[in-house]
Coordinates of C-alpha atoms and ligand atoms in Angstrom, one line a residue:
X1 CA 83.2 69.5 120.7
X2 CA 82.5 72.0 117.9
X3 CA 85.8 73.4 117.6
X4 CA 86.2 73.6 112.9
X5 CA 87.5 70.3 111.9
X6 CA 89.0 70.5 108.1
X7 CA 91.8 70.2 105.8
X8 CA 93.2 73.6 104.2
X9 CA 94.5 73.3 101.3
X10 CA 96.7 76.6 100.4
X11 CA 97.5 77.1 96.4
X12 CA 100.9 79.1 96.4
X13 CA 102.1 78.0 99.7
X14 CA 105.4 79.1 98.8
X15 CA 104.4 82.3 97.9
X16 CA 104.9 85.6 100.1
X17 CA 101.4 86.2 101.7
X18 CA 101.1 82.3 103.2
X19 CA 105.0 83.4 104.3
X20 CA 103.5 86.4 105.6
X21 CA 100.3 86.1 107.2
X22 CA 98.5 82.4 106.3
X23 CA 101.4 80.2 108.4
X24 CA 101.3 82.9 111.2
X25 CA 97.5 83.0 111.7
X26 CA 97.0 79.3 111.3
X27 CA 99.6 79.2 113.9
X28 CA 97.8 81.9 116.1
X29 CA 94.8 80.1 115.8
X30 CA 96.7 76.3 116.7
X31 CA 98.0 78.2 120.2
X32 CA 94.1 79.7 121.1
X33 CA 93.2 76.4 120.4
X34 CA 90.2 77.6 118.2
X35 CA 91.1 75.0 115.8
X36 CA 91.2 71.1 116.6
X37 CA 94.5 69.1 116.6
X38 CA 92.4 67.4 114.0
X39 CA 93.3 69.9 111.1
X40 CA 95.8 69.3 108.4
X41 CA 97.8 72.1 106.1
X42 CA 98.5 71.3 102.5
X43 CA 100.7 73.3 100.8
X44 CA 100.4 73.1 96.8
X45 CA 103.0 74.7 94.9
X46 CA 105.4 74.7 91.7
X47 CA 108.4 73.6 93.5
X48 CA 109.4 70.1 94.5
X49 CA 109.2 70.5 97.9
X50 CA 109.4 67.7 100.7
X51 CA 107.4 68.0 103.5
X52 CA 110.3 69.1 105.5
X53 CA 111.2 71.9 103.7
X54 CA 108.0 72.9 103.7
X55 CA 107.8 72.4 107.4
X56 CA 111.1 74.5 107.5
X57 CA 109.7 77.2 105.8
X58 CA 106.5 77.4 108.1
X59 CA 108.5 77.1 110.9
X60 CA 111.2 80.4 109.8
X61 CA 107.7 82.3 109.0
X62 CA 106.1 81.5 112.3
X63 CA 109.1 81.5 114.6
X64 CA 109.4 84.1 117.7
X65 CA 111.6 84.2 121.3
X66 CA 108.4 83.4 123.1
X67 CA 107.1 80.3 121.9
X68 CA 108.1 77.1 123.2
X69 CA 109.3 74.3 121.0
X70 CA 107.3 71.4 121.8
X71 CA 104.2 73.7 120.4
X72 CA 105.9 74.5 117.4
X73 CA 106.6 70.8 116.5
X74 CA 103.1 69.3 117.2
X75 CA 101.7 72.3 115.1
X76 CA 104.6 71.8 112.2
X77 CA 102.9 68.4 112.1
X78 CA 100.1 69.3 110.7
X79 CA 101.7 70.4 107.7
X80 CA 102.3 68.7 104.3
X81 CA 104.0 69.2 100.6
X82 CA 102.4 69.0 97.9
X83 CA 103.8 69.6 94.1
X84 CA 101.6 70.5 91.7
X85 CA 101.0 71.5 88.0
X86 CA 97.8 73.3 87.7
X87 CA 97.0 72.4 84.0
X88 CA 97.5 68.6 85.0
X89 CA 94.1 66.7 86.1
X90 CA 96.6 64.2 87.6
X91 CA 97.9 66.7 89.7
X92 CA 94.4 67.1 91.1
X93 CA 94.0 63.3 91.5
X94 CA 97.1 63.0 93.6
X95 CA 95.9 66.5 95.6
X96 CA 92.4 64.4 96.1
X97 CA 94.1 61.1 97.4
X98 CA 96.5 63.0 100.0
X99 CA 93.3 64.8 100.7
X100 CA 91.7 61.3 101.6
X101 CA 94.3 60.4 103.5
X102 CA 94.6 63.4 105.4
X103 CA 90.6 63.0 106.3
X104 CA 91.5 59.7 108.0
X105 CA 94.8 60.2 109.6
X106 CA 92.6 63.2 111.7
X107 CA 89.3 61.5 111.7
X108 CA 88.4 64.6 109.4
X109 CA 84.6 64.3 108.3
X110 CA 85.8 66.0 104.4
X111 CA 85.9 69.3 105.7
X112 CA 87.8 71.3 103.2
X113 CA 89.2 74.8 102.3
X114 CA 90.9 75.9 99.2
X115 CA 93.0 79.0 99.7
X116 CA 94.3 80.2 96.1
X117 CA 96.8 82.8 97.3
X118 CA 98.7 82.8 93.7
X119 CA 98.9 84.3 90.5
X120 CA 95.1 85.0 89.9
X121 CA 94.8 84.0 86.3
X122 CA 94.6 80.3 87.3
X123 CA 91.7 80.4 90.1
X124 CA 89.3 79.9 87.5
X125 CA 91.2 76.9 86.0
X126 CA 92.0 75.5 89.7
X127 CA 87.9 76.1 91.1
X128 CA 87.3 73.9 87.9
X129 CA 89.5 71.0 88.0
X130 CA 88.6 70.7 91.7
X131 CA 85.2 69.8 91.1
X132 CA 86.0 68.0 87.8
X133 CA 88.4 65.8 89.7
X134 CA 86.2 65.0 92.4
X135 CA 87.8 67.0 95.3
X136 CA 84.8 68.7 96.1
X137 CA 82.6 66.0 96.6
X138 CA 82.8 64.4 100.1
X139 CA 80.6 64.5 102.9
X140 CA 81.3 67.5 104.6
X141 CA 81.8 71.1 103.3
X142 CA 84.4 72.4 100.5
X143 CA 84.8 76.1 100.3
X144 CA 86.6 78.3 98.5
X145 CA 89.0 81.4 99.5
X146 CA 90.2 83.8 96.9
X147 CA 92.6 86.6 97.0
X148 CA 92.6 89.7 95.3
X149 CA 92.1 91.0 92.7
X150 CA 89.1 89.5 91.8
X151 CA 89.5 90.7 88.1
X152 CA 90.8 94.1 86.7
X153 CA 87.9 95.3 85.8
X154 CA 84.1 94.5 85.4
X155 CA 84.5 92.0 82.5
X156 CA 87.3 90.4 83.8
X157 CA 85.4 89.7 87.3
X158 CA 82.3 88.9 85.4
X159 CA 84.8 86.3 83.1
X160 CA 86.1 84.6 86.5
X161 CA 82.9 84.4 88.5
X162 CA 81.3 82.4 85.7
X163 CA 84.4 80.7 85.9
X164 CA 84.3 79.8 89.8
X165 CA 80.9 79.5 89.8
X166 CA 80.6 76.7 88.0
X167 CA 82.1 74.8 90.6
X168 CA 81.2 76.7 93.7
X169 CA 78.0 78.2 94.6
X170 CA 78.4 81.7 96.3
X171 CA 77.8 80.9 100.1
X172 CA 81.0 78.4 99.2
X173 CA 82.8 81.2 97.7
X174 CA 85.2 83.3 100.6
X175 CA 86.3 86.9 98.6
X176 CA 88.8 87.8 101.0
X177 CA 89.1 91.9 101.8
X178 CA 91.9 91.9 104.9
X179 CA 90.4 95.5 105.7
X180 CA 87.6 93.1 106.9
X181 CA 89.3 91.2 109.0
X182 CA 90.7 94.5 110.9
X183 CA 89.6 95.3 114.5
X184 CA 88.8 98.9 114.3
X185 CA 86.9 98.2 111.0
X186 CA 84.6 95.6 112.3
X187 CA 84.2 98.0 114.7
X188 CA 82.3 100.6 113.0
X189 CA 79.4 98.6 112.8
X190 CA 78.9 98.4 116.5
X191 CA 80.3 102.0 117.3
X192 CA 77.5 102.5 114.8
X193 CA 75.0 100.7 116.0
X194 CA 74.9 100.4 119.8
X195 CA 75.5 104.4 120.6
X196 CA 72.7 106.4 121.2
X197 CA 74.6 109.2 120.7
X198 CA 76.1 108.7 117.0
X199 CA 73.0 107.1 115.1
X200 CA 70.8 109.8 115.5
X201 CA 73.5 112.4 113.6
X202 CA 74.7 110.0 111.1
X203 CA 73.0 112.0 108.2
X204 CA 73.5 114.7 106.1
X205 CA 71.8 117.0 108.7
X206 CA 75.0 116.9 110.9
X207 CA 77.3 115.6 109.5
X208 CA 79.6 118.0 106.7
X209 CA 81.6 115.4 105.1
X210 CA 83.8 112.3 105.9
X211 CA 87.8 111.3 105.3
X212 CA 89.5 107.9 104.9
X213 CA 92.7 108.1 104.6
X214 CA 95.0 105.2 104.2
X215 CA 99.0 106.2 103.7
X216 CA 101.7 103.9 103.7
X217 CA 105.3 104.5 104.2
X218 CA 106.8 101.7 101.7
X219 CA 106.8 101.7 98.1
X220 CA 106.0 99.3 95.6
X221 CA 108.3 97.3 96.6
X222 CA 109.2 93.8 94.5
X223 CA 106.0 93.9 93.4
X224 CA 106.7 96.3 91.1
X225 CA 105.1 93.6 88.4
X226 CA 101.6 93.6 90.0
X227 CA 101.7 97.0 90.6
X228 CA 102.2 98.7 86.8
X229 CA 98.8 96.8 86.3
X230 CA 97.1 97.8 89.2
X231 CA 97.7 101.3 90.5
X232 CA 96.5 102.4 93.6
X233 CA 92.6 102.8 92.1
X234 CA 92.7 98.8 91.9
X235 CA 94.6 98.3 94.7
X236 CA 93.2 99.7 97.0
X237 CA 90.3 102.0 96.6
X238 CA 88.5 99.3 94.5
X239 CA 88.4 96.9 97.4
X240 CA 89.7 98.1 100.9
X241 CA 88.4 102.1 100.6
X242 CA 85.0 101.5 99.2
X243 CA 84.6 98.5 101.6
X244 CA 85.1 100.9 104.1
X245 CA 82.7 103.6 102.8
X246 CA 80.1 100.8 102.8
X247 CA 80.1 100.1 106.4
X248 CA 80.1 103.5 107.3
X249 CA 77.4 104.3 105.1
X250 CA 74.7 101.3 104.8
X251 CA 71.7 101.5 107.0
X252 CA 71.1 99.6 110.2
X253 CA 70.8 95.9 108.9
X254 CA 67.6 94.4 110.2
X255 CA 69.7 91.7 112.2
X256 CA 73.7 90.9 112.3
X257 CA 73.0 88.1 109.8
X258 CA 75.3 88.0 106.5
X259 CA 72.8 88.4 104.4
X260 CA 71.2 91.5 106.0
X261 CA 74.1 93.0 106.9
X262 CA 75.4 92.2 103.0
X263 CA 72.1 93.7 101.3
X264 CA 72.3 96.8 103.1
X265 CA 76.5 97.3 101.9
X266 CA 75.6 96.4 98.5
X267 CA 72.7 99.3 98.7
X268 CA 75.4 101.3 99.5
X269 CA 77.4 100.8 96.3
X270 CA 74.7 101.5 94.4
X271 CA 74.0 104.4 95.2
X272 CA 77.4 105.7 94.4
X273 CA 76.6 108.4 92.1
X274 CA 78.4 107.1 89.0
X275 CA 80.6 110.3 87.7
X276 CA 81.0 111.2 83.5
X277 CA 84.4 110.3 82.3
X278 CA 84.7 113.9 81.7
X279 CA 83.9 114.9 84.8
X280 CA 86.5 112.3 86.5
X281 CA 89.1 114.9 86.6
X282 CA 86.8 117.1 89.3
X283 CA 86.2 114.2 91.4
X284 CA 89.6 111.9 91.1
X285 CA 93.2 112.7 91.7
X286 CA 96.1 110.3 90.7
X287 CA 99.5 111.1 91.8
X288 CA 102.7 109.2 91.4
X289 CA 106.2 109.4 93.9
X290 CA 108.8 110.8 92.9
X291 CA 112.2 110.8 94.8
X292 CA 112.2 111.8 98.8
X293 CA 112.6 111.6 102.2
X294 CA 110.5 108.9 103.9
X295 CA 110.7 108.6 108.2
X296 CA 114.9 109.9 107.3
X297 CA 115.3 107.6 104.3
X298 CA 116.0 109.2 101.0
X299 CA 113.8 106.7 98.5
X300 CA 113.9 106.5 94.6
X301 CA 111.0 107.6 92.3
X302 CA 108.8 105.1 91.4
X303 CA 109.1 105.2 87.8
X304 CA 113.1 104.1 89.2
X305 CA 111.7 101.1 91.5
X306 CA 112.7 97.6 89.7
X307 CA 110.0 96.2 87.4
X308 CA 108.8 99.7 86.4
X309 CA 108.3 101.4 83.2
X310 CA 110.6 104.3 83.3
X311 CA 107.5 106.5 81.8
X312 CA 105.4 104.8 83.9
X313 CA 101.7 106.0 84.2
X314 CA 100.8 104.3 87.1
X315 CA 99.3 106.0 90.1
X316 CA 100.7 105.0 93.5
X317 CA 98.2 107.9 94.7
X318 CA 94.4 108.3 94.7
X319 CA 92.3 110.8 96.0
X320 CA 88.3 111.1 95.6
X321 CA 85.6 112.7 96.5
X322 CA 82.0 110.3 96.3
X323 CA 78.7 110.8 97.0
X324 CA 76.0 108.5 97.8
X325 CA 72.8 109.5 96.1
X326 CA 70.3 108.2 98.7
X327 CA 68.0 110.4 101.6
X328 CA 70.9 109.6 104.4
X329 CA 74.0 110.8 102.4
X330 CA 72.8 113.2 100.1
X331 CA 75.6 116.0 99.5
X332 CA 77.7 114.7 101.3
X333 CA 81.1 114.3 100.3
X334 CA 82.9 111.3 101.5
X335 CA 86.6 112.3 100.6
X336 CA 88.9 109.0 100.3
X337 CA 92.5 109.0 99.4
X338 CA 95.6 106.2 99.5
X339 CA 99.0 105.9 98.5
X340 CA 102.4 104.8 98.7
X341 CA 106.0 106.4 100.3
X342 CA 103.8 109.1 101.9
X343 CA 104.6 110.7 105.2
X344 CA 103.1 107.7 107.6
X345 CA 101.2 104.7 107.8
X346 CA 97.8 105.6 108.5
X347 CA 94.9 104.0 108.5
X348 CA 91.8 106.8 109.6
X349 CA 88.5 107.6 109.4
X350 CA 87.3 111.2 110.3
X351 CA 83.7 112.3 110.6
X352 CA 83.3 116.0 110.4
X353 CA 80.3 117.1 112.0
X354 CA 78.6 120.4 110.5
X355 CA 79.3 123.7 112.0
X356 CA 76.6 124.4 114.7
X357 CA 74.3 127.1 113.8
X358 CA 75.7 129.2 115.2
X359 CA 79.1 130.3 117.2
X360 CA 78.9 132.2 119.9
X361 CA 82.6 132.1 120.8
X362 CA 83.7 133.5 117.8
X363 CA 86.1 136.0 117.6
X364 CA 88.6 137.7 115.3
X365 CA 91.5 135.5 116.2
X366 CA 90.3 131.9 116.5
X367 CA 88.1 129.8 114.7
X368 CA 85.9 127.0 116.4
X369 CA 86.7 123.6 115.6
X370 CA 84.3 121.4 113.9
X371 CA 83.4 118.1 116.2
X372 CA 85.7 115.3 115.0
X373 CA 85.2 111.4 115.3
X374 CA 88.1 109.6 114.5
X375 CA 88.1 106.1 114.3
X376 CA 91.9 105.0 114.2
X377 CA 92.4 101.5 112.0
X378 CA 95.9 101.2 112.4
X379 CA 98.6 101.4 113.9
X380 CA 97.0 102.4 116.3
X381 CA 93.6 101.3 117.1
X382 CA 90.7 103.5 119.3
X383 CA 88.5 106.1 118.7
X384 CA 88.7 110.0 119.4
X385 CA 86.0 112.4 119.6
X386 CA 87.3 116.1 119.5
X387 CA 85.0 118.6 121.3
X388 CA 85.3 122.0 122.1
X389 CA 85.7 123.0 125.9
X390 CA 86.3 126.1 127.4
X391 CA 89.9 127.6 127.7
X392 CA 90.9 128.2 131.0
X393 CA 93.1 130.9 130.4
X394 CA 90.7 133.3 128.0
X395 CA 86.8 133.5 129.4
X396 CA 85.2 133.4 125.9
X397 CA 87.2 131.6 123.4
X398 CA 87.3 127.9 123.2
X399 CA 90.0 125.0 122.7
X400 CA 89.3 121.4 121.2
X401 CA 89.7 118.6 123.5
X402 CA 89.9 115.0 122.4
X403 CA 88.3 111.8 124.3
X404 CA 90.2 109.2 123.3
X405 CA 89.8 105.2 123.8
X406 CA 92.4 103.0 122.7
X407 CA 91.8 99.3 122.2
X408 CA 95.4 98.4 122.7
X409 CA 95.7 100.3 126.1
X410 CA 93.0 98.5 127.6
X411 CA 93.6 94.7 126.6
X412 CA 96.8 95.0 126.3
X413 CA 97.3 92.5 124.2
X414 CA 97.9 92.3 120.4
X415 CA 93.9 92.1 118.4
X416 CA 94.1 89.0 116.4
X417 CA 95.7 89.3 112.8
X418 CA 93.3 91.0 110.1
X419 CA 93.8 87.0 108.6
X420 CA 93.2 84.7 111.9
X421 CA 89.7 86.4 111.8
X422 CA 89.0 85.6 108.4
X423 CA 90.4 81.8 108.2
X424 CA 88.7 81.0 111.8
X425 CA 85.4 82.7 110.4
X426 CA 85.8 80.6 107.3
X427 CA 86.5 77.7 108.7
X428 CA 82.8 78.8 110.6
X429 CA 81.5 78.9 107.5
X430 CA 80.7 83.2 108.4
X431 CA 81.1 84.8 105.2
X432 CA 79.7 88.2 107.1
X433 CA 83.2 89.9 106.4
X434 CA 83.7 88.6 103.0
X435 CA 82.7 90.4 99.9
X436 CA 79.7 88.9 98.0
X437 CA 79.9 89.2 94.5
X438 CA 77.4 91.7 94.1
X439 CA 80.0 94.0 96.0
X440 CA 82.5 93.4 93.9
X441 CA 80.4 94.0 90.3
X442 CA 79.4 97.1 91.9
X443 CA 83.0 98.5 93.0
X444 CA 84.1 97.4 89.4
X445 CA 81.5 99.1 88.0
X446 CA 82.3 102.4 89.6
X447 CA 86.1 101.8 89.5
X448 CA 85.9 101.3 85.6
X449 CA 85.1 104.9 84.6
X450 CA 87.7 106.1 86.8
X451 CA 90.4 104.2 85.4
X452 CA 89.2 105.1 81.5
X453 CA 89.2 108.3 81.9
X454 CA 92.3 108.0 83.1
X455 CA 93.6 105.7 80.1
X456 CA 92.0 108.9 77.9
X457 CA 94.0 111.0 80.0
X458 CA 91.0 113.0 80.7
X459 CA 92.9 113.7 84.0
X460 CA 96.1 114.4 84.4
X461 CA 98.5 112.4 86.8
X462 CA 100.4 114.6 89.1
X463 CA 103.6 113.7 91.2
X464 CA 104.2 114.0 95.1
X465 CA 107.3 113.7 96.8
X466 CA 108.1 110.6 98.9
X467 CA 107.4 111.3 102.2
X468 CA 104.7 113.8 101.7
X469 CA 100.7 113.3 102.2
X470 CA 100.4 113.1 98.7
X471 CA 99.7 115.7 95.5
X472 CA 98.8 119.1 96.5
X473 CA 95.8 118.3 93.8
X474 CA 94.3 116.1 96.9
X475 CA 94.0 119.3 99.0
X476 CA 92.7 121.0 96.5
X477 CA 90.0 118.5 95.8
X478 CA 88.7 119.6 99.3
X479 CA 89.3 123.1 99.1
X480 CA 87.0 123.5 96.4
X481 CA 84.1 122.5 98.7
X482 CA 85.8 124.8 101.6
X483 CA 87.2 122.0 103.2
X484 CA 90.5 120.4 104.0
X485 CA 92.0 117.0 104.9
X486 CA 92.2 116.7 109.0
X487 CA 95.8 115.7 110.2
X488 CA 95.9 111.8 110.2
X489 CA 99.1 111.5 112.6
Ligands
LIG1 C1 97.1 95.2 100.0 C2 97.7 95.9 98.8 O1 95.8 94.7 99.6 O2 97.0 96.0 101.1 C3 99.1 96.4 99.2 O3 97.8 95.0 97.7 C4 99.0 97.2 100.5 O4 99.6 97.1 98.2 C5 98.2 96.5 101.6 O5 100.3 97.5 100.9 C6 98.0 97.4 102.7 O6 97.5 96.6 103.8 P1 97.7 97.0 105.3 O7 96.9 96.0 106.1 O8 99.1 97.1 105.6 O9 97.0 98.4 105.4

């Protein structure tokens, strides 16, 4: 029997991600019996909670028509209440007795996992007080999940890693990126890496440039809070976008260990050419919505979303163009852009492969098409690869044809959550599709300039409507370099 025996312990259990995704994928993982009925869920929170009302809230969060109840209750079992103050070493004593408890009610052998999916300015202050109150220290293993943002900026992240480190080494330490935890991104690696036909061309001799493109459809939502700190730059292209650019650019790791597989990402961050602050404004585009149609909805401007500064400066756009200063990628641009209320939700990935040398099909009416991979992330997931084929209608002029494969079609069944991945491979103790800290210095470190020049307002920030791909600034950014962002739809 080596299905993961342990106790997790989720900090903000009230809170709208463990609503969201934590109950669900615990639940997920309870019905494909990859976890052992020997598991307990603690939830810690503010609130004075019993046990049933937290039971009630997991249940409303994991409920659906096709699940039968007798499932639902064993599983709802599993899950207790605990309230907390996180400045209060008693509370951690308490914590550290149910946690005793729990160990022998399931024949547990100390097993442990700390989720903090709250507010981030106490992780350092909760990693702490775990250790210092003893909850740590069993037999078997403690580790430690943590949520974005790790910091909001270089010093910051540097401030709370000394912080969590003091109580956790790094292999105990679980940086959780959800982009990680995706199918289609975990993916890229073996698309990658067991295709003859790929590796060979994945250089700057064939290939011209590459997008990423992840557009969302909703706004900022409630979050409106969070998100006057962070802007799209921290939101998302600090983590999730260069995470991305990572696996798509690192070499082949010498074996699919973590720690190969880890030094060759972090490679790849350092060789991100590091731009001047006064050069930001050729490289970077920030954009912010303003009032529009989204999928038939007329939406407000952000700067009119609740929790906003009416002169907001705030991007809810970013577009960039990055090079990799290493033999592989050299000039190369590797064109990256996100945002909010634009015209879909996308997540893509489009290798353009350079012109060939030359076009015999060429005529004055039609261009050839460059050859396209497109690795789809979401919603939909597969991969197309556009070629160019012969027109049956016109002897000498060609058409682009696509080659699609898509994962759902052919299992039919939904992948696993982005966060059943990551809490099973936790619980595994796989920290492959986490990001080590090295990772995340790095990003910061390249993410910093960007965001002072920005404070300098050595770049302007530019407005898009809602519903639209963005700023006409991002299709600039490619034109400049004769090229222009592929359709994402
Ligand atoms: C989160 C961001 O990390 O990713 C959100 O904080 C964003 O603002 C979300 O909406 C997007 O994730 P997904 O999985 O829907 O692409």
């Amino acid at each position: 029997e080596n299905r993961p025996k342990a106790v997790i312990v989720i900090f903000g259990a009230t809170g709208d991600l463990a609503k969201r995704k934590l109950f669900i994928s615990i639940y997920r993982l309870f019905l494909s019996q990859k976890i052992d009925e020997d598991f307990a869920v603690v939830g810690v929170g503010r609130r004075p909670w019993s046990n049933h009302e937290f039971r009630e809230t997991v249940m409303k969060s994991i409920q659906s028509s096709d699940q039968s109840q007798n499932d639902i209750n064993s599983f709802l079992s599993h899950f207790y209440y605990h309230q907390f103050d996180v400045l209060e070493p008693s509370s951690y004593l308490e914590l550290g007795t149910l946690l005793t408890n729990m160990d022998e009610h399931y024949s547990i052998p100390g097993n442990r996992i700390f989720y903090l999916a709250m507010a981030p300015e106490f992780f350092g202050t909760i990693a702490k007080q775990l250790k210092e109150q003893g909850l740590t220290n069993t037999n078997g293993w403690s580790r430690l999940v943590i949520e974005k943002p790790f910091g909001h900026d270089l010093p910051s992240a540097i401030e709370l890693n000394k912080e969590i480190r003091e109580a956790f080494t790094e292999n105990q330490i679980y940086r959780i990126d959800h982009y990680l935890g995706k199918e289609m991104v975990q993916n890229i690696e073996v698309i990658r890496f067991a295709n003859a036909m790929f590796e060979p061309l994945w250089n700057n001799r064939f290939i011209s440039n590459i997008q990423i493109t992840s557009s969302e459809v909703l706004g900022v939502e409630d979050r409106g809070r969070y998100y006057e700190n962070s802007g799209a730059l921290k939101d998302m292209l600090q983590n999730h976008m260069l995470q991305i650019v990572s696996l798509l650019a690192m070499e082949p790791p010498i074996k699919l260990t973590t720690e190969e597989i880890r030094s060759e990402k972090v490679k790849v961050f350092k060789a991100l050419r590091k731009i001047d602050e006064n050069e930001i404004k050729n490289y970077f585009v920030r954009g912010q919505y303003v009032e529009g149609t989204v999928q038939g909805n007329q939406v407000p401007s952000y700067r009119d979303e609740d929790n906003v500064d009416p002169n907001s400066q705030t991007e809810t756009f970013v577009a960039g163009k990055l090079f990799i200063d290493n033999f592989r990628w050299a000039g190369v641009p590797f064109y990256i852009r996100t945002g909010k209320r634009m015209a879909l939700k996308s997540t893509k990935i489009i290798v353009q492969f350079s012109d060939i040398p030359m076009n015999l099909y060429y005529n004055t009416k039609e261009q050839m098409t460059p050859n396209l991979l497109i690795i789809h992330i979401q919603p939909d997931e597969g991969i197309t690869l556009q070629l160019n084929a012969k027109r049956s209608d016109a002897e000498s002029y060609t058409k682009p044809i696509q080659l699609t494969f898509n994962n759902n079609c052919v299992d039919c069944i939904n992948t696993p959550e982005a966060y059943e991945r990551l809490i099973y491979d936790c619980m595994l103790g796989d920290g492959t599709n986490f990001t080590h800290w090295d990772e995340v210095k790095y990003s910061w470190s390249f993410v910093d300039v960007i965001s002072q020049a920005w404070t300098n307002n050595l770049a302007p920030l530019t407005t898009y409507e809602s519903g639209s791909m963005g700023p006409k600034e991002s299709d600039s950014l490619l034109a400049t370099d004769g090229h222009n962002w592929w359709p994402v739809s």
